[in-house]
Amino acid sequence: MKPYIVPQLELIDEDLTNLEDEMVIEEKHLKSIYIEEQNCKNVLFKGCILENVTFSDNCFKKIEFNNVIFKRCDLSNMSLEDAIFHICQFEDCKLTGLNIPESCVQYTTFKTCIGDYLGLGFSTLKEVDFEECSLKMSYLGECKFQKVQFKLCDLTGAEMAGTKLKGLDFTTCQIEGLKVKLQELVGLKVTPTQALNFAKMLGLKIEGME
């Protein structure tokens, strides 16, 4: 499912400095701007394209992005509490240290994004695709996954303890040092080499594999 964007959007190419509670930003093309030092809640971005937008030093609560495309945006080290991402698309974005706990992410694609140390703990993810993303040391623990896919992603050192992994396919991903619980491995699809690594993590001594 791709975001619905009307053919002609109003261009905004000046920094946003006046966001307020309950504000709605609809059918806009935000390009090469900064959104920084904003403190507000229940802001809605709807039917927008955000291109080369940098978020910095903001405090957003219950922000919602509905049918939004993010292109080459920087959301690094942001904290978004109780956020909603509904039918969104992230392309080549910097998400390092982005913290969005207890959030809802649905019908959303992350493609070729850098999301090391991404924090999605206690969130609900429904029909979410991660494609060619770096997610090293990310926290995806205690999440609810429904039709989530990881393709060619680097999950080195990521933590998924408390998240049921049944139905996931990690065969194209790097998962060295992935932190999980034994019972959550049921139904997870991995390569033979990945299975051996999990066995070692569980303390098994495998003959001929010292």
Short mmCIF file of N, CA and C in Angstrom, two decimals, residues 1-186:
data_model
loop_
_atom_site.label_atom_id
_atom_site.label_comp_id
_atom_site.label_asym_id
_atom_site.label_seq_id
_atom_site.Cartn_x
_atom_site.Cartn_y
_atom_site.Cartn_z
N MET A 1 0.84 -1.19 0.00
CA MET A 1 0.00 0.00 0.00
C MET A 1 0.89 1.25 0.00
N LYS A 2 0.70 2.10 -1.00
CA LYS A 2 1.51 3.31 -1.10
C LYS A 2 0.72 4.54 -0.63
N PRO A 3 1.41 5.53 -0.10
CA PRO A 3 0.73 6.74 0.34
C PRO A 3 -0.01 7.41 -0.82
N TYR A 4 -1.18 7.93 -0.53
CA TYR A 4 -1.93 8.68 -1.54
C TYR A 4 -1.53 10.15 -1.45
N ILE A 5 -0.99 10.65 -2.54
CA ILE A 5 -0.56 12.04 -2.61
C ILE A 5 -1.23 12.69 -3.81
N VAL A 6 -1.87 13.83 -3.62
CA VAL A 6 -2.52 14.52 -4.74
C VAL A 6 -1.45 15.03 -5.70
N PRO A 7 -1.79 15.20 -6.99
CA PRO A 7 -0.78 15.56 -8.00
C PRO A 7 -0.03 16.86 -7.72
N GLN A 8 -0.67 17.87 -7.26
CA GLN A 8 -0.01 19.16 -7.06
C GLN A 8 -0.11 19.58 -5.60
N LEU A 9 1.06 19.68 -4.96
CA LEU A 9 1.11 20.06 -3.56
C LEU A 9 1.64 21.49 -3.42
N GLU A 10 1.20 22.14 -2.39
CA GLU A 10 1.75 23.47 -2.08
C GLU A 10 3.17 23.30 -1.54
N LEU A 11 4.11 24.03 -2.11
CA LEU A 11 5.51 23.93 -1.70
C LEU A 11 5.78 24.79 -0.47
N ILE A 12 6.42 24.19 0.52
CA ILE A 12 6.89 24.94 1.68
C ILE A 12 8.41 24.77 1.73
N ASP A 13 9.14 25.86 1.53
CA ASP A 13 10.60 25.79 1.52
C ASP A 13 11.23 26.73 2.55
N GLU A 14 10.43 27.09 3.56
CA GLU A 14 10.93 27.87 4.69
C GLU A 14 10.74 27.07 5.96
N ASP A 15 11.68 27.20 6.90
CA ASP A 15 11.64 26.42 8.13
C ASP A 15 10.32 26.62 8.87
N LEU A 16 9.81 25.53 9.44
CA LEU A 16 8.59 25.61 10.24
C LEU A 16 8.96 25.95 11.68
N THR A 17 8.49 27.07 12.15
CA THR A 17 8.86 27.54 13.49
C THR A 17 7.64 27.84 14.36
N ASN A 18 6.46 27.54 13.85
CA ASN A 18 5.25 27.95 14.57
C ASN A 18 4.23 26.83 14.70
N LEU A 19 4.70 25.60 14.90
CA LEU A 19 3.75 24.50 15.08
C LEU A 19 3.03 24.63 16.41
N GLU A 20 1.74 24.30 16.40
CA GLU A 20 0.91 24.41 17.60
C GLU A 20 0.15 23.11 17.84
N ASP A 21 -0.36 22.94 19.04
CA ASP A 21 -1.17 21.77 19.37
C ASP A 21 -2.35 21.65 18.40
N GLU A 22 -2.66 20.42 18.01
CA GLU A 22 -3.80 20.10 17.15
C GLU A 22 -3.65 20.64 15.72
N MET A 23 -2.48 21.08 15.33
CA MET A 23 -2.28 21.65 14.00
C MET A 23 -2.31 20.56 12.93
N VAL A 24 -2.91 20.88 11.77
CA VAL A 24 -2.97 19.94 10.66
C VAL A 24 -2.20 20.54 9.47
N ILE A 25 -1.24 19.77 8.98
CA ILE A 25 -0.48 20.17 7.80
C ILE A 25 -0.83 19.19 6.71
N GLU A 26 -1.58 19.65 5.72
CA GLU A 26 -2.18 18.75 4.74
C GLU A 26 -1.82 19.14 3.31
N GLU A 27 -1.51 18.14 2.50
CA GLU A 27 -1.21 18.30 1.07
C GLU A 27 -0.15 19.38 0.83
N LYS A 28 0.98 19.19 1.50
CA LYS A 28 2.12 20.11 1.37
C LYS A 28 3.36 19.33 0.94
N HIS A 29 4.24 20.01 0.22
CA HIS A 29 5.54 19.47 -0.12
C HIS A 29 6.58 20.28 0.64
N LEU A 30 7.07 19.70 1.74
CA LEU A 30 8.07 20.37 2.56
C LEU A 30 9.44 19.98 2.02
N LYS A 31 10.21 20.96 1.58
CA LYS A 31 11.46 20.65 0.89
C LYS A 31 12.63 21.45 1.45
N SER A 32 13.69 20.71 1.84
CA SER A 32 14.96 21.31 2.27
C SER A 32 14.76 22.34 3.38
N ILE A 33 14.05 21.93 4.43
CA ILE A 33 13.80 22.84 5.55
C ILE A 33 14.17 22.15 6.86
N TYR A 34 14.19 22.96 7.93
CA TYR A 34 14.40 22.46 9.28
C TYR A 34 13.10 22.60 10.07
N ILE A 35 12.80 21.60 10.87
CA ILE A 35 11.74 21.70 11.87
C ILE A 35 12.43 21.44 13.20
N GLU A 36 12.63 22.50 13.96
CA GLU A 36 13.42 22.37 15.18
C GLU A 36 12.86 23.21 16.31
N GLU A 37 13.14 22.73 17.53
CA GLU A 37 12.75 23.41 18.77
C GLU A 37 11.25 23.66 18.83
N GLN A 38 10.47 22.67 18.38
CA GLN A 38 9.02 22.75 18.47
C GLN A 38 8.53 21.85 19.60
N ASN A 39 7.58 22.35 20.36
CA ASN A 39 7.05 21.62 21.51
C ASN A 39 5.52 21.63 21.41
N CYS A 40 4.96 20.51 20.96
CA CYS A 40 3.51 20.48 20.76
C CYS A 40 3.01 19.05 20.72
N LYS A 41 1.69 18.90 20.72
CA LYS A 41 1.09 17.57 20.72
C LYS A 41 -0.07 17.51 19.73
N ASN A 42 -0.38 16.27 19.31
CA ASN A 42 -1.50 16.01 18.40
C ASN A 42 -1.38 16.76 17.08
N VAL A 43 -0.17 16.89 16.57
CA VAL A 43 0.03 17.49 15.25
C VAL A 43 -0.16 16.40 14.20
N LEU A 44 -0.82 16.75 13.09
CA LEU A 44 -1.10 15.79 12.02
C LEU A 44 -0.49 16.26 10.71
N PHE A 45 0.34 15.40 10.10
CA PHE A 45 0.81 15.61 8.73
C PHE A 45 0.02 14.63 7.86
N LYS A 46 -0.68 15.14 6.85
CA LYS A 46 -1.55 14.29 6.04
C LYS A 46 -1.35 14.56 4.55
N GLY A 47 -1.12 13.50 3.79
CA GLY A 47 -0.99 13.64 2.35
C GLY A 47 0.17 14.53 1.94
N CYS A 48 1.29 14.39 2.61
CA CYS A 48 2.44 15.29 2.38
C CYS A 48 3.66 14.53 1.86
N ILE A 49 4.55 15.29 1.21
CA ILE A 49 5.89 14.81 0.90
C ILE A 49 6.87 15.64 1.70
N LEU A 50 7.73 14.95 2.46
CA LEU A 50 8.79 15.61 3.21
C LEU A 50 10.11 15.23 2.56
N GLU A 51 10.77 16.19 1.94
CA GLU A 51 12.00 15.93 1.19
C GLU A 51 13.15 16.74 1.76
N ASN A 52 14.21 16.05 2.15
CA ASN A 52 15.37 16.72 2.76
C ASN A 52 14.97 17.58 3.95
N VAL A 53 14.07 17.06 4.77
CA VAL A 53 13.63 17.77 5.97
C VAL A 53 14.42 17.25 7.16
N THR A 54 14.93 18.18 7.97
CA THR A 54 15.69 17.81 9.16
C THR A 54 14.91 18.19 10.40
N PHE A 55 14.68 17.20 11.27
CA PHE A 55 14.02 17.44 12.55
C PHE A 55 15.11 17.52 13.62
N SER A 56 15.01 18.53 14.50
CA SER A 56 16.05 18.70 15.51
C SER A 56 15.48 19.35 16.76
N ASP A 57 15.80 18.75 17.93
CA ASP A 57 15.46 19.33 19.24
C ASP A 57 13.97 19.63 19.38
N ASN A 58 13.14 18.70 18.91
CA ASN A 58 11.70 18.87 19.05
C ASN A 58 11.15 17.99 20.17
N CYS A 59 9.99 18.35 20.67
CA CYS A 59 9.28 17.52 21.64
C CYS A 59 7.85 17.36 21.13
N PHE A 60 7.60 16.24 20.48
CA PHE A 60 6.28 15.97 19.93
C PHE A 60 5.62 14.84 20.72
N LYS A 61 4.37 14.99 21.05
CA LYS A 61 3.59 13.94 21.68
C LYS A 61 2.38 13.65 20.82
N LYS A 62 2.17 12.35 20.56
CA LYS A 62 1.02 11.90 19.79
C LYS A 62 0.97 12.55 18.41
N ILE A 63 2.13 12.66 17.77
CA ILE A 63 2.17 13.18 16.41
C ILE A 63 1.71 12.07 15.47
N GLU A 64 1.05 12.45 14.37
CA GLU A 64 0.56 11.47 13.41
C GLU A 64 1.00 11.85 12.00
N PHE A 65 1.49 10.84 11.27
CA PHE A 65 1.81 11.00 9.86
C PHE A 65 0.90 10.05 9.08
N ASN A 66 0.04 10.61 8.24
CA ASN A 66 -0.96 9.82 7.52
C ASN A 66 -0.78 10.05 6.02
N ASN A 67 -0.45 8.99 5.29
CA ASN A 67 -0.17 9.10 3.86
C ASN A 67 0.94 10.13 3.61
N VAL A 68 2.12 9.80 4.10
CA VAL A 68 3.26 10.72 4.01
C VAL A 68 4.46 9.99 3.42
N ILE A 69 5.18 10.67 2.52
CA ILE A 69 6.42 10.16 1.95
C ILE A 69 7.58 10.97 2.51
N PHE A 70 8.55 10.27 3.09
CA PHE A 70 9.77 10.88 3.60
C PHE A 70 10.91 10.55 2.63
N LYS A 71 11.53 11.58 2.05
CA LYS A 71 12.66 11.37 1.14
C LYS A 71 13.91 12.04 1.70
N ARG A 72 14.92 11.25 1.97
CA ARG A 72 16.22 11.77 2.44
C ARG A 72 16.05 12.73 3.63
N CYS A 73 15.17 12.36 4.54
CA CYS A 73 14.94 13.18 5.74
C CYS A 73 15.85 12.71 6.88
N ASP A 74 16.05 13.58 7.85
CA ASP A 74 16.88 13.26 9.01
C ASP A 74 16.03 13.39 10.27
N LEU A 75 15.73 12.25 10.88
CA LEU A 75 14.98 12.22 12.14
C LEU A 75 15.85 11.67 13.27
N SER A 76 17.15 11.75 13.11
CA SER A 76 18.08 11.17 14.08
C SER A 76 17.88 11.76 15.47
N ASN A 77 17.91 10.85 16.45
CA ASN A 77 17.88 11.22 17.87
C ASN A 77 16.60 11.95 18.28
N MET A 78 15.56 11.85 17.49
CA MET A 78 14.27 12.43 17.88
C MET A 78 13.55 11.48 18.83
N SER A 79 12.67 12.02 19.65
CA SER A 79 11.84 11.22 20.52
C SER A 79 10.37 11.56 20.24
N LEU A 80 9.63 10.57 19.77
CA LEU A 80 8.22 10.76 19.44
C LEU A 80 7.40 9.79 20.28
N GLU A 81 6.70 10.31 21.24
CA GLU A 81 5.93 9.48 22.16
C GLU A 81 4.53 9.24 21.61
N ASP A 82 4.12 7.96 21.60
CA ASP A 82 2.78 7.58 21.11
C ASP A 82 2.53 8.08 19.69
N ALA A 83 3.49 7.92 18.83
CA ALA A 83 3.35 8.39 17.44
C ALA A 83 2.54 7.40 16.61
N ILE A 84 1.98 7.90 15.52
CA ILE A 84 1.25 7.06 14.57
C ILE A 84 1.82 7.31 13.17
N PHE A 85 2.20 6.22 12.51
CA PHE A 85 2.62 6.28 11.11
C PHE A 85 1.66 5.38 10.34
N HIS A 86 0.82 5.98 9.51
CA HIS A 86 -0.21 5.23 8.78
C HIS A 86 -0.02 5.45 7.28
N ILE A 87 0.29 4.39 6.58
CA ILE A 87 0.55 4.42 5.13
C ILE A 87 1.64 5.45 4.83
N CYS A 88 2.86 5.14 5.26
CA CYS A 88 3.99 6.03 5.04
C CYS A 88 5.09 5.30 4.28
N GLN A 89 5.98 6.09 3.72
CA GLN A 89 7.11 5.54 2.97
C GLN A 89 8.36 6.33 3.31
N PHE A 90 9.40 5.63 3.78
CA PHE A 90 10.68 6.26 4.10
C PHE A 90 11.71 5.82 3.05
N GLU A 91 12.36 6.78 2.41
CA GLU A 91 13.36 6.48 1.39
C GLU A 91 14.67 7.18 1.74
N ASP A 92 15.73 6.41 1.92
CA ASP A 92 17.08 6.97 2.15
C ASP A 92 17.10 7.96 3.32
N CYS A 93 16.42 7.62 4.39
CA CYS A 93 16.34 8.53 5.54
C CYS A 93 17.34 8.14 6.63
N LYS A 94 17.73 9.14 7.43
CA LYS A 94 18.58 8.92 8.59
C LYS A 94 17.68 8.84 9.83
N LEU A 95 17.67 7.66 10.45
CA LEU A 95 16.81 7.42 11.60
C LEU A 95 17.62 6.96 12.80
N THR A 96 18.91 7.26 12.80
CA THR A 96 19.80 6.82 13.87
C THR A 96 19.35 7.38 15.22
N GLY A 97 19.10 6.50 16.17
CA GLY A 97 18.71 6.95 17.50
C GLY A 97 17.29 7.46 17.61
N LEU A 98 16.51 7.34 16.54
CA LEU A 98 15.10 7.74 16.60
C LEU A 98 14.39 6.87 17.62
N ASN A 99 13.66 7.50 18.54
CA ASN A 99 12.99 6.77 19.61
C ASN A 99 11.49 6.99 19.51
N ILE A 100 10.78 5.93 19.14
CA ILE A 100 9.31 6.05 19.00
C ILE A 100 8.64 4.89 19.75
N PRO A 101 8.77 4.87 21.08
CA PRO A 101 8.19 3.77 21.85
C PRO A 101 6.67 3.85 21.91
N GLU A 102 6.06 2.69 22.11
CA GLU A 102 4.62 2.61 22.30
C GLU A 102 3.87 3.31 21.16
N SER A 103 4.36 3.11 19.96
CA SER A 103 3.77 3.75 18.80
C SER A 103 3.05 2.74 17.92
N CYS A 104 2.35 3.25 16.92
CA CYS A 104 1.63 2.40 15.96
C CYS A 104 2.18 2.70 14.57
N VAL A 105 2.73 1.68 13.94
CA VAL A 105 3.27 1.83 12.59
C VAL A 105 2.57 0.80 11.71
N GLN A 106 1.84 1.27 10.70
CA GLN A 106 1.10 0.32 9.88
C GLN A 106 1.12 0.73 8.40
N TYR A 107 1.14 -0.31 7.54
CA TYR A 107 1.17 -0.13 6.09
C TYR A 107 2.30 0.84 5.69
N THR A 108 3.48 0.58 6.20
CA THR A 108 4.60 1.50 6.05
C THR A 108 5.84 0.76 5.56
N THR A 109 6.64 1.43 4.70
CA THR A 109 7.86 0.85 4.15
C THR A 109 9.06 1.72 4.50
N PHE A 110 10.12 1.06 4.97
CA PHE A 110 11.40 1.72 5.20
C PHE A 110 12.39 1.14 4.19
N LYS A 111 12.90 1.97 3.28
CA LYS A 111 13.79 1.48 2.24
C LYS A 111 15.12 2.23 2.26
N THR A 112 16.21 1.46 2.31
CA THR A 112 17.58 1.98 2.33
C THR A 112 17.73 3.12 3.35
N CYS A 113 17.27 2.86 4.55
CA CYS A 113 17.38 3.83 5.64
C CYS A 113 18.46 3.40 6.63
N ILE A 114 19.06 4.37 7.31
CA ILE A 114 20.01 4.09 8.38
C ILE A 114 19.26 4.26 9.70
N GLY A 115 18.99 3.14 10.36
CA GLY A 115 18.20 3.17 11.60
C GLY A 115 18.91 2.51 12.75
N ASP A 116 20.24 2.66 12.81
CA ASP A 116 20.98 2.10 13.95
C ASP A 116 20.48 2.73 15.25
N TYR A 117 20.33 1.91 16.28
CA TYR A 117 19.85 2.35 17.60
C TYR A 117 18.41 2.87 17.54
N LEU A 118 17.67 2.49 16.52
CA LEU A 118 16.25 2.83 16.44
C LEU A 118 15.51 2.20 17.61
N GLY A 119 14.66 2.96 18.27
CA GLY A 119 13.90 2.46 19.41
C GLY A 119 12.42 2.35 19.10
N LEU A 120 11.94 1.09 18.96
CA LEU A 120 10.53 0.86 18.66
C LEU A 120 9.87 0.00 19.72
N GLY A 121 10.43 -0.03 20.91
CA GLY A 121 9.94 -0.91 21.95
C GLY A 121 8.47 -0.70 22.29
N PHE A 122 7.77 -1.81 22.54
CA PHE A 122 6.36 -1.79 22.98
C PHE A 122 5.43 -1.18 21.92
N SER A 123 5.84 -1.26 20.66
CA SER A 123 5.04 -0.70 19.58
C SER A 123 4.29 -1.80 18.83
N THR A 124 3.29 -1.39 18.06
CA THR A 124 2.55 -2.29 17.20
C THR A 124 2.91 -2.01 15.75
N LEU A 125 3.37 -3.06 15.05
CA LEU A 125 3.75 -2.92 13.64
C LEU A 125 2.89 -3.86 12.81
N LYS A 126 2.15 -3.29 11.88
CA LYS A 126 1.26 -4.08 11.02
C LYS A 126 1.57 -3.78 9.56
N GLU A 127 1.89 -4.84 8.82
CA GLU A 127 2.23 -4.73 7.40
C GLU A 127 3.32 -3.66 7.19
N VAL A 128 4.45 -3.91 7.81
CA VAL A 128 5.60 -3.00 7.74
C VAL A 128 6.76 -3.73 7.07
N ASP A 129 7.38 -3.10 6.08
CA ASP A 129 8.51 -3.68 5.37
C ASP A 129 9.77 -2.87 5.63
N PHE A 130 10.85 -3.57 6.01
CA PHE A 130 12.17 -2.96 6.11
C PHE A 130 13.02 -3.55 4.99
N GLU A 131 13.47 -2.70 4.07
CA GLU A 131 14.21 -3.17 2.91
C GLU A 131 15.59 -2.49 2.85
N GLU A 132 16.64 -3.29 2.88
CA GLU A 132 18.01 -2.80 2.76
C GLU A 132 18.30 -1.70 3.79
N CYS A 133 17.87 -1.93 5.01
CA CYS A 133 18.08 -0.95 6.08
C CYS A 133 19.16 -1.42 7.05
N SER A 134 19.88 -0.46 7.61
CA SER A 134 20.81 -0.76 8.69
C SER A 134 20.09 -0.52 10.01
N LEU A 135 19.94 -1.58 10.78
CA LEU A 135 19.20 -1.52 12.05
C LEU A 135 20.07 -2.07 13.19
N LYS A 136 21.36 -1.77 13.11
CA LYS A 136 22.29 -2.27 14.12
C LYS A 136 21.91 -1.73 15.50
N MET A 137 21.95 -2.61 16.50
CA MET A 137 21.70 -2.24 17.89
C MET A 137 20.32 -1.61 18.10
N SER A 138 19.40 -1.87 17.20
CA SER A 138 18.05 -1.31 17.36
C SER A 138 17.29 -2.08 18.44
N TYR A 139 16.27 -1.43 19.01
CA TYR A 139 15.47 -2.07 20.04
C TYR A 139 14.06 -2.29 19.51
N LEU A 140 13.73 -3.56 19.29
CA LEU A 140 12.42 -3.94 18.78
C LEU A 140 11.78 -4.93 19.75
N GLY A 141 12.06 -4.74 21.02
CA GLY A 141 11.54 -5.64 22.04
C GLY A 141 10.12 -5.32 22.46
N GLU A 142 9.42 -6.37 22.91
CA GLU A 142 8.05 -6.24 23.42
C GLU A 142 7.11 -5.62 22.39
N CYS A 143 7.36 -5.92 21.11
CA CYS A 143 6.51 -5.39 20.05
C CYS A 143 5.47 -6.43 19.62
N LYS A 144 4.44 -5.96 18.96
CA LYS A 144 3.46 -6.83 18.33
C LYS A 144 3.63 -6.72 16.82
N PHE A 145 4.05 -7.82 16.19
CA PHE A 145 4.29 -7.85 14.76
C PHE A 145 3.13 -8.54 14.05
N GLN A 146 2.68 -7.94 12.96
CA GLN A 146 1.70 -8.58 12.09
C GLN A 146 2.10 -8.30 10.65
N LYS A 147 2.52 -9.33 9.94
CA LYS A 147 2.96 -9.21 8.55
C LYS A 147 4.10 -8.19 8.42
N VAL A 148 5.14 -8.40 9.21
CA VAL A 148 6.34 -7.56 9.15
C VAL A 148 7.41 -8.31 8.37
N GLN A 149 8.14 -7.58 7.50
CA GLN A 149 9.17 -8.22 6.69
C GLN A 149 10.50 -7.47 6.81
N PHE A 150 11.58 -8.25 6.86
CA PHE A 150 12.93 -7.70 6.83
C PHE A 150 13.65 -8.30 5.63
N LYS A 151 14.10 -7.45 4.71
CA LYS A 151 14.78 -7.92 3.50
C LYS A 151 16.14 -7.23 3.39
N LEU A 152 17.21 -8.03 3.38
CA LEU A 152 18.56 -7.51 3.21
C LEU A 152 18.88 -6.43 4.24
N CYS A 153 18.48 -6.66 5.48
CA CYS A 153 18.72 -5.70 6.56
C CYS A 153 19.86 -6.16 7.46
N ASP A 154 20.51 -5.20 8.09
CA ASP A 154 21.57 -5.50 9.06
C ASP A 154 20.99 -5.32 10.45
N LEU A 155 20.74 -6.45 11.12
CA LEU A 155 20.16 -6.45 12.47
C LEU A 155 21.20 -6.83 13.51
N THR A 156 22.46 -6.59 13.21
CA THR A 156 23.54 -6.94 14.12
C THR A 156 23.33 -6.29 15.49
N GLY A 157 23.31 -7.12 16.53
CA GLY A 157 23.20 -6.60 17.89
C GLY A 157 21.83 -6.07 18.26
N ALA A 158 20.84 -6.25 17.39
CA ALA A 158 19.49 -5.75 17.69
C ALA A 158 18.85 -6.59 18.79
N GLU A 159 17.88 -6.02 19.48
CA GLU A 159 17.18 -6.74 20.55
C GLU A 159 15.71 -6.87 20.20
N MET A 160 15.22 -8.13 20.25
CA MET A 160 13.82 -8.41 19.98
C MET A 160 13.19 -9.25 21.08
N ALA A 161 13.79 -9.26 22.23
CA ALA A 161 13.25 -10.03 23.34
C ALA A 161 11.83 -9.56 23.67
N GLY A 162 10.93 -10.51 23.83
CA GLY A 162 9.54 -10.17 24.13
C GLY A 162 8.67 -9.99 22.91
N THR A 163 9.27 -10.15 21.72
CA THR A 163 8.53 -10.03 20.47
C THR A 163 8.44 -11.39 19.79
N LYS A 164 7.24 -11.83 19.45
CA LYS A 164 7.08 -13.12 18.79
C LYS A 164 7.56 -13.00 17.34
N LEU A 165 8.45 -13.92 16.95
CA LEU A 165 9.09 -13.85 15.64
C LEU A 165 8.50 -14.85 14.63
N LYS A 166 7.45 -15.54 15.01
CA LYS A 166 6.84 -16.53 14.11
C LYS A 166 6.44 -15.88 12.79
N GLY A 167 6.87 -16.51 11.69
CA GLY A 167 6.52 -16.02 10.36
C GLY A 167 7.54 -15.08 9.75
N LEU A 168 8.50 -14.60 10.55
CA LEU A 168 9.53 -13.72 10.01
C LEU A 168 10.56 -14.53 9.23
N ASP A 169 11.17 -13.89 8.23
CA ASP A 169 12.19 -14.51 7.41
C ASP A 169 13.45 -13.66 7.51
N PHE A 170 14.48 -14.22 8.16
CA PHE A 170 15.74 -13.51 8.33
C PHE A 170 16.84 -14.02 7.40
N THR A 171 16.48 -14.81 6.41
CA THR A 171 17.49 -15.49 5.60
C THR A 171 18.34 -14.54 4.77
N THR A 172 17.87 -13.33 4.51
CA THR A 172 18.66 -12.37 3.72
C THR A 172 19.32 -11.32 4.61
N CYS A 173 19.17 -11.48 5.92
CA CYS A 173 19.63 -10.44 6.86
C CYS A 173 20.87 -10.87 7.64
N GLN A 174 21.56 -9.87 8.16
CA GLN A 174 22.65 -10.12 9.09
C GLN A 174 22.08 -10.03 10.50
N ILE A 175 22.26 -11.10 11.28
CA ILE A 175 21.63 -11.14 12.61
C ILE A 175 22.61 -11.53 13.71
N GLU A 176 23.90 -11.30 13.47
CA GLU A 176 24.89 -11.64 14.49
C GLU A 176 24.60 -10.87 15.78
N GLY A 177 24.58 -11.58 16.89
CA GLY A 177 24.36 -10.94 18.18
C GLY A 177 22.93 -10.54 18.45
N LEU A 178 22.00 -11.01 17.62
CA LEU A 178 20.59 -10.69 17.84
C LEU A 178 20.14 -11.23 19.19
N LYS A 179 19.46 -10.40 19.97
CA LYS A 179 19.02 -10.79 21.32
C LYS A 179 17.55 -11.18 21.28
N VAL A 180 17.28 -12.45 21.56
CA VAL A 180 15.92 -12.96 21.57
C VAL A 180 15.78 -13.96 22.72
N LYS A 181 14.54 -14.38 22.96
CA LYS A 181 14.28 -15.44 23.94
C LYS A 181 14.00 -16.74 23.19
N LEU A 182 14.35 -17.85 23.82
CA LEU A 182 14.25 -19.16 23.18
C LEU A 182 12.86 -19.42 22.62
N GLN A 183 11.84 -19.16 23.40
CA GLN A 183 10.48 -19.49 22.97
C GLN A 183 10.00 -18.63 21.80
N GLU A 184 10.69 -17.53 21.55
CA GLU A 184 10.28 -16.63 20.47
C GLU A 184 10.87 -17.03 19.12
N LEU A 185 11.73 -18.04 19.11
CA LEU A 185 12.33 -18.50 17.85
C LEU A 185 11.42 -19.44 17.08
N VAL A 186 10.35 -19.88 17.70
CA VAL A 186 9.44 -20.81 17.05
C VAL A 186 8.83 -20.17 15.79
#
